Coordinates of C-alpha atoms and ligand atoms in Angstrom, one line a residue:
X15 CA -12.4 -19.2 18.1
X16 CA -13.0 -22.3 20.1
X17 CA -9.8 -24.0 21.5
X18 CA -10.7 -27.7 19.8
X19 CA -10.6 -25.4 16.6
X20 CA -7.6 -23.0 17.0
X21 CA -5.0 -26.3 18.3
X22 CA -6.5 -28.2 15.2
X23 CA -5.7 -25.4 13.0
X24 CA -2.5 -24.9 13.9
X25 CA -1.8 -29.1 13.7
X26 CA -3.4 -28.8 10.4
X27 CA -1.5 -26.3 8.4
X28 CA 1.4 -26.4 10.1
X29 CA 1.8 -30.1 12.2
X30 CA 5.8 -30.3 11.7
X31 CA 6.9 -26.4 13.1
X32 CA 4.3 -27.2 16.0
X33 CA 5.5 -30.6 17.0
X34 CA 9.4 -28.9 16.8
X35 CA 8.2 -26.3 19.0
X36 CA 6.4 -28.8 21.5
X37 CA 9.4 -30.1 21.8
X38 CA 11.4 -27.7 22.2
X39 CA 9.6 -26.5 25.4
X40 CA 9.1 -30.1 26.5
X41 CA 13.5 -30.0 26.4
X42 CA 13.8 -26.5 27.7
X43 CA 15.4 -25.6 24.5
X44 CA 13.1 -22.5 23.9
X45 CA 15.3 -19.5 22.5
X46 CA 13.8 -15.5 24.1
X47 CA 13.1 -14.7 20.5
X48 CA 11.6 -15.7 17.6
X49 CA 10.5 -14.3 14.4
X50 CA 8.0 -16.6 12.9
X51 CA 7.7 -15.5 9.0
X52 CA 4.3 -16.6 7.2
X53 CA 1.9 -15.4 4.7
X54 CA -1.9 -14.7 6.0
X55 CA -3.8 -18.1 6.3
X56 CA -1.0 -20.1 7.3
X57 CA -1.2 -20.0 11.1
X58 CA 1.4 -17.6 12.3
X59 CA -1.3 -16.6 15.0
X60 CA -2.6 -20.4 15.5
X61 CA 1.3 -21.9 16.1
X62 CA 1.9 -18.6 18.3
X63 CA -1.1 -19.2 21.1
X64 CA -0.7 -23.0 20.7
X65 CA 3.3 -22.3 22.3
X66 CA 1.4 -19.9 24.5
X67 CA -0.2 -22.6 25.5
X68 CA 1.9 -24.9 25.7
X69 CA 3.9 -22.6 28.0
X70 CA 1.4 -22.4 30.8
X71 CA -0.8 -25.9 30.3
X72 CA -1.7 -27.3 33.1
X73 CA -2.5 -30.4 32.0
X74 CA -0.1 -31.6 29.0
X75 CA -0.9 -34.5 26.9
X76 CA 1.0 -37.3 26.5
X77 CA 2.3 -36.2 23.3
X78 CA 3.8 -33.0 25.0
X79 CA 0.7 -30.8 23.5
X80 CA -1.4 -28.4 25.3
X81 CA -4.8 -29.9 26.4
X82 CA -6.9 -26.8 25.2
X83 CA -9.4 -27.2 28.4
X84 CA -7.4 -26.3 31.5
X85 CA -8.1 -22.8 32.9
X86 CA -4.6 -21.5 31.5
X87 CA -5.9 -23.1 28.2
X88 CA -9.0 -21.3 28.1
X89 CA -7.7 -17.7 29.8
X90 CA -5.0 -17.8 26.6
X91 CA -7.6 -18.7 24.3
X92 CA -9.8 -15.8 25.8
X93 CA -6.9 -13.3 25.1
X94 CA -7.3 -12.9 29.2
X95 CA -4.2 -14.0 30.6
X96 CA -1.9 -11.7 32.4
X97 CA 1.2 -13.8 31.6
X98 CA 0.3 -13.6 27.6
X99 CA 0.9 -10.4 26.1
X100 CA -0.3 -9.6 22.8
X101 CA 0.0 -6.6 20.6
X102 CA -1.8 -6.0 16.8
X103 CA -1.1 -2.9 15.0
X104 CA -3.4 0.2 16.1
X105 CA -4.2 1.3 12.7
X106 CA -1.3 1.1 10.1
X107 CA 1.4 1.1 12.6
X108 CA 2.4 -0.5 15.8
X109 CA 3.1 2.7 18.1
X110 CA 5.6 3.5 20.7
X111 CA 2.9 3.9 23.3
X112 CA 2.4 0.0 22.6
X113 CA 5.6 -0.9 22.8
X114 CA 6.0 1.1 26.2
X115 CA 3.1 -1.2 27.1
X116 CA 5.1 -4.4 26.3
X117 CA 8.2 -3.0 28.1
X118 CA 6.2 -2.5 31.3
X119 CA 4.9 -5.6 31.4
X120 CA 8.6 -6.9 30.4
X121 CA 9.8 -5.3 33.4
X122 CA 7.2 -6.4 35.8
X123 CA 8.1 -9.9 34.7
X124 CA 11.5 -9.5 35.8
X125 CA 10.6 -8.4 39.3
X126 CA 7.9 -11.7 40.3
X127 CA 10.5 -13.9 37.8
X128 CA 7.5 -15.3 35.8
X129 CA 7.3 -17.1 32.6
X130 CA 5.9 -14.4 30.0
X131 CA 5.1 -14.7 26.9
X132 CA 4.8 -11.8 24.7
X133 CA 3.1 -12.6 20.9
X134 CA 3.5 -9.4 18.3
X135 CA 1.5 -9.5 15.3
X136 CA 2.4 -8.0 12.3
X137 CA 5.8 -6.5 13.4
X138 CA 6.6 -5.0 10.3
X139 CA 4.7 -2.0 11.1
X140 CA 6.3 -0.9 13.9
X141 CA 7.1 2.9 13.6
X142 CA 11.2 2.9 13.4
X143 CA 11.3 4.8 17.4
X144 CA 9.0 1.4 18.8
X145 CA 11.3 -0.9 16.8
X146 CA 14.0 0.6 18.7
X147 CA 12.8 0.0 21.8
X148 CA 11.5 -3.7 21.3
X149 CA 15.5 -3.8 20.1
X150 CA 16.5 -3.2 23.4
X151 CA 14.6 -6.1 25.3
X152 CA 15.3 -8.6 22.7
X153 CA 18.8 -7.5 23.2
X154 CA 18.7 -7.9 27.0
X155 CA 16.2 -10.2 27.9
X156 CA 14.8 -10.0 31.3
X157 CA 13.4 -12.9 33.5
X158 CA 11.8 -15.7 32.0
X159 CA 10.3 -14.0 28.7
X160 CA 9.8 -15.3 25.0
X161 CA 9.1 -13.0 22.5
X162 CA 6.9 -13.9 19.2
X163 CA 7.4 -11.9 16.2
X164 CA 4.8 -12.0 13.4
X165 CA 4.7 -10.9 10.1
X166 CA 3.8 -12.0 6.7
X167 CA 6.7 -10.0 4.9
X168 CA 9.8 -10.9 6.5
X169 CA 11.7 -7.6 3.9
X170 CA 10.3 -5.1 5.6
X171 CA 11.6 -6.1 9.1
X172 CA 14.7 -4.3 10.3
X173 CA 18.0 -5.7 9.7
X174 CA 18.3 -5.4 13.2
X175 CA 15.1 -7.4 14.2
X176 CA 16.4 -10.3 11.7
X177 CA 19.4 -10.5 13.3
X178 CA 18.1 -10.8 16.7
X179 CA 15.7 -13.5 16.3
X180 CA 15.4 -16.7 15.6
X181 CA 13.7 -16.2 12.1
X182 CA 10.9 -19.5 11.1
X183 CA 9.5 -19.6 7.6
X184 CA 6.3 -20.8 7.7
X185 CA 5.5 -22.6 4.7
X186 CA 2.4 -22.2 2.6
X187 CA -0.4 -24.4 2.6
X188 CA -0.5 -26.5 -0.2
X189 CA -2.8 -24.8 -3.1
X190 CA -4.2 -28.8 -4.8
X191 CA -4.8 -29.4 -0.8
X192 CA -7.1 -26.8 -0.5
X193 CA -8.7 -27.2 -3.4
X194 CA -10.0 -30.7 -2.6
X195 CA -10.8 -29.5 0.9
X196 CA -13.0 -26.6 -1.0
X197 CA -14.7 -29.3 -3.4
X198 CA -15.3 -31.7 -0.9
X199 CA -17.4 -28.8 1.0
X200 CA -19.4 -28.4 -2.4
X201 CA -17.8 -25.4 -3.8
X202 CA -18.5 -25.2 -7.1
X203 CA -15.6 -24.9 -9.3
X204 CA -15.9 -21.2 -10.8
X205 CA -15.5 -20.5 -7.3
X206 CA -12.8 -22.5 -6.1
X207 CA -10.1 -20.6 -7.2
X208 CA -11.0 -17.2 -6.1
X209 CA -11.8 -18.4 -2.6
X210 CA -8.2 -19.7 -2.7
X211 CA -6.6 -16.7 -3.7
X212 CA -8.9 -15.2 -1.0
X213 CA -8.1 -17.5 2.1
X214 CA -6.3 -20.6 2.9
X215 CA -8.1 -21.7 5.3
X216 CA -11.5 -23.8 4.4
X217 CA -13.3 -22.9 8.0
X218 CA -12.8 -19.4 6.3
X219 CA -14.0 -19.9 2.9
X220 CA -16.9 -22.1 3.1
X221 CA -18.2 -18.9 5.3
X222 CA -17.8 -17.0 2.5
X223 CA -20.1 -19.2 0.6
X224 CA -23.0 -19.1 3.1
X225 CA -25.9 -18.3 0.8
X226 CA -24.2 -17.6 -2.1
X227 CA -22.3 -14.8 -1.0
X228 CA -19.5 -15.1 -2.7
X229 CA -21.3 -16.0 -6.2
X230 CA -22.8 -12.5 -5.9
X231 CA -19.9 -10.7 -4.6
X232 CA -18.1 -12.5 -7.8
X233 CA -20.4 -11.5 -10.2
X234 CA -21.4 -7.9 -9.3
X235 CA -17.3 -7.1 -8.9
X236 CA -17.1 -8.6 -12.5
X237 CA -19.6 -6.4 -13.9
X238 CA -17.6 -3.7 -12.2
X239 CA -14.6 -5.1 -13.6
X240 CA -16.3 -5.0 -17.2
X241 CA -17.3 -1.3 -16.9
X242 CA -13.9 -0.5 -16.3
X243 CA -12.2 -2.6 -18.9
X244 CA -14.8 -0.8 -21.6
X245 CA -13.9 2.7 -19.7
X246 CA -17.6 2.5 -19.1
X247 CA -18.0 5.9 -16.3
X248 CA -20.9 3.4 -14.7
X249 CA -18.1 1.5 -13.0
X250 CA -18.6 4.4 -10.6
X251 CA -22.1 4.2 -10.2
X252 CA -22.1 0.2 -9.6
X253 CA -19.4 1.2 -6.9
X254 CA -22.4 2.7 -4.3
X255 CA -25.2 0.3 -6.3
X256 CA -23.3 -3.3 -6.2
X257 CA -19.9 -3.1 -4.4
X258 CA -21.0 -1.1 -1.5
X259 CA -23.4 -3.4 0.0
X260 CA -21.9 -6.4 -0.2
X261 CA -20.2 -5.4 2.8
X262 CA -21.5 -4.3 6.0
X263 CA -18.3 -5.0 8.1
X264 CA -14.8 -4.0 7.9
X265 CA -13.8 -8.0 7.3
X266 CA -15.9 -7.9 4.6
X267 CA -14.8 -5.2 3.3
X268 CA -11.5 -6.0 3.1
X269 CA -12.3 -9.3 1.0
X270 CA -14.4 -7.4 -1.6
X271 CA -11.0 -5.5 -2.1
X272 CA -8.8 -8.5 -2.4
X273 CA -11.2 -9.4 -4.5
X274 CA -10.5 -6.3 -6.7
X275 CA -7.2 -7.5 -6.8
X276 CA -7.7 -11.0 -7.4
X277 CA -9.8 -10.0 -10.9
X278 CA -7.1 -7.5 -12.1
X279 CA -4.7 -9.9 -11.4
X280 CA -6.7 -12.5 -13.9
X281 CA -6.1 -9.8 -16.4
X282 CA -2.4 -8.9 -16.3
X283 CA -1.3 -12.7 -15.7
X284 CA -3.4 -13.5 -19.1
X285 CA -0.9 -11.0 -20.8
X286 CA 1.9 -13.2 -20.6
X287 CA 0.4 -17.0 -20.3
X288 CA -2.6 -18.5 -21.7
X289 CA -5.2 -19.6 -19.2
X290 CA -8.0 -22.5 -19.1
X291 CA -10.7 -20.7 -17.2
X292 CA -10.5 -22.9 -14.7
X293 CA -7.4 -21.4 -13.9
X294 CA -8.7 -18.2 -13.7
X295 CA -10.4 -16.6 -10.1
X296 CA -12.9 -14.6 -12.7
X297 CA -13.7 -17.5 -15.5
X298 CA -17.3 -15.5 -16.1
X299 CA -15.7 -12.4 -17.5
X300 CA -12.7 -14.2 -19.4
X301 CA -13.5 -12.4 -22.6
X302 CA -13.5 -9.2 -20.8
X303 CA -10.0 -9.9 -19.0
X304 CA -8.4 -11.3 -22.5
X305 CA -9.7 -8.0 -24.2
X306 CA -8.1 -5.9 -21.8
X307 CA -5.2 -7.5 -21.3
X308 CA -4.4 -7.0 -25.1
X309 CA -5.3 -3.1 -24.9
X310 CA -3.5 -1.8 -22.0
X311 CA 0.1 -2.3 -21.4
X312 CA 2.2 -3.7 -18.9
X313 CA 3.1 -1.0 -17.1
X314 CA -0.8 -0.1 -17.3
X315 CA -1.8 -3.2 -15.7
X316 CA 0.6 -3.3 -13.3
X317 CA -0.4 0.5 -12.1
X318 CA -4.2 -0.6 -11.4
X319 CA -2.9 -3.7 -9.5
X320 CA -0.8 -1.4 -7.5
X321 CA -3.9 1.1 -7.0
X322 CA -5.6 -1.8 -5.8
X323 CA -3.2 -3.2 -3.9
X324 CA -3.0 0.1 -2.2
X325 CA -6.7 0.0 -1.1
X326 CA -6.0 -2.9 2.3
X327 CA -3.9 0.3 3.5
X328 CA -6.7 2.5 3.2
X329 CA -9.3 0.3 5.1
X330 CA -6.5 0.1 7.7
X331 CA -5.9 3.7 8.2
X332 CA -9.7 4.0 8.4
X333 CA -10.9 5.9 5.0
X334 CA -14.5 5.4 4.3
X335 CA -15.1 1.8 2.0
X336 CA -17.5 3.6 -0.3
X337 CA -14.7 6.3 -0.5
X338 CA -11.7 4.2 -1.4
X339 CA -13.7 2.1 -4.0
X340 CA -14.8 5.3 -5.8
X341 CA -11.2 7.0 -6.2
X342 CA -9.8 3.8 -7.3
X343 CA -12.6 3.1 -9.8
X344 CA -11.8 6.9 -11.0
X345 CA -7.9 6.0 -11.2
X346 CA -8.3 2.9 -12.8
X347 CA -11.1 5.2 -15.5
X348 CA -8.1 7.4 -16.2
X349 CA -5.7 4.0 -16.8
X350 CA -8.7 2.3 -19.5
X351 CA -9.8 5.3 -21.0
Ligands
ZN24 ZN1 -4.3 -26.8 29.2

């Protein structure tokens, strides 16, 4: 990610929570912990290294913003500063050997008395004995360290976490917004909704439309989606045929399952509500998703969303793609039949 493009990001979907924080630091009103609470796409990780940023600038703008081209700029933008600790989730869950990490480096902050900054992603999967530990620092902080909570589901954080933090809710970036960001880069409007529902971010989705990806991944997951509705045991061969290779990478293949989701989710929401198809992430296989949503029940519906809801887990925890795909289509077979 190039620094012009991660400080614009963050200013772009979320330009009032990064001026606060700018100023914050500019008065020294910086608390030791914060939890910042926003879905995917809405620059949890963008507003976190901008503040990191911020922290260690050299060269601070006028405005009170990082410049983005210093050499503390560029190390955080790297992920190759010493003073900048970050930690994602190895696998599923964020383990106590990590969090041992982030203690170390908590107490060797303490000893030199440097700034530190130390930037958590997805915090909700920290196993209960790591949470405990990360407790005890936010409880006592040493030296001159902020800590930077993320997650995108602030109910499965510990009471205790909450309580300790300074908890931000980043708001969502406006659906109509992106929209007219998506048409004006020439997507066409069968797509536009799906790649909203897929990202919120239009860097993101007009990658996903580099030649015609997404209009192929969209059509071959409806056909799967049709075999499926009709109980059609060829949903399981189109898995390895179609879904398969659509995806050669693990980022890939975690869209094509959202995806899944996003065409089930068609279905089950045309149970209750009637939908123009442009309201719809799947408008080519309306008939199909109106026909099933009349067949299967609630509960029904709700249990293949959950299946595929379950899948993102999967891919974390590093089951095959091809593997996943073909037990869900199987589930979902025993749900239509
Ligand atoms: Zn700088």
């Amino acid at each position: 990610m190039t620094e012009e493009f991660l400080l614009s990001t963050a200013q772009r979907l979320q330009p009032q929570l990064v001026n606060h924080f700018m100023n914050l630091i500019t008065k020294h009103e910086l608390s030791h912990a914060y939890l910042f609470n926003g879905a995917d796409g809405t620059g949890r990780q963008a507003v976190a290294t901008t503040i990191a940023m911020r922290l260690f600038c050299q060269n601070v703008t006028a405005d009170g913003h990082p410049c983005g081209e210093c050499s503390e700029c560029r190390r955080i933008l790297a992920g190759d500063h010493p003073d900048v600790v970050s930690v994602v989730p190895d696998g599923q869950r964020i383990k106590v050997e990590q969090v041992r990490y982030l203690k170390a480096e908590f107490s060797k902050s303490a000893v030199e008395g440097n700034q530190k900054i130390f930037i958590v992603d997805q915090v909700d999967r920290l196993t209960t004995s790591a949470a405990n530990s990360l407790l005890k620092f936010i409880e006592e902080p040493v030296g001159n360290t902020v800590a930077l909570l993320l997650t995108a589901s602030k109910n499965l954080i510990l009471p205790t976490i909450l309580s300790r933090t300074q908890v931000v809710d980043f708001p969502g970036v406006a659906p109509k917004e992106l929209a007219n960001e998506l048409e004006k880069a020439g997507v066409v409007p069968s797509q536009r909704l799906l790649l909203a529902t897929l990202t919120e971010s239009v860097t993101a989705a007009t990658e996903l439309i580099v030649d015609d990806w997404l209009g192929d991944a969209q059509a071959k997951v409806g056909q799967w989606f049709t075999a499926c509705c009709e109980s059609d045991e060829r949903a399981f061969v189109r898995v390895q045929t179609e879904l398969v290779p659509l995806a050669t990478n693990r980022e890939r293949q975690g869209i094509v399952l959202d995806m899944l989701v996003a065409v089930w989710h068609d279905a089950l929401r045309l149970q209750t509500t009637v939908l123009a198809n442009d309201q719809l992430a799947y408008p080519q296989v309306a008939q199909a998703s109106q026909q099933v949503a009349q067949r299967l029940t609630t509960d029904q519906l709700v249990t293949v969303m959950t299946l595929c809801l379950g899948t993102r887990s999967q891919l974390n925890g590093n089951i095959n793609f091809q593997t996943i795909l073909e037990a869900l289509t199987l589930q979902i077979l025993e749900q239509t039949r």
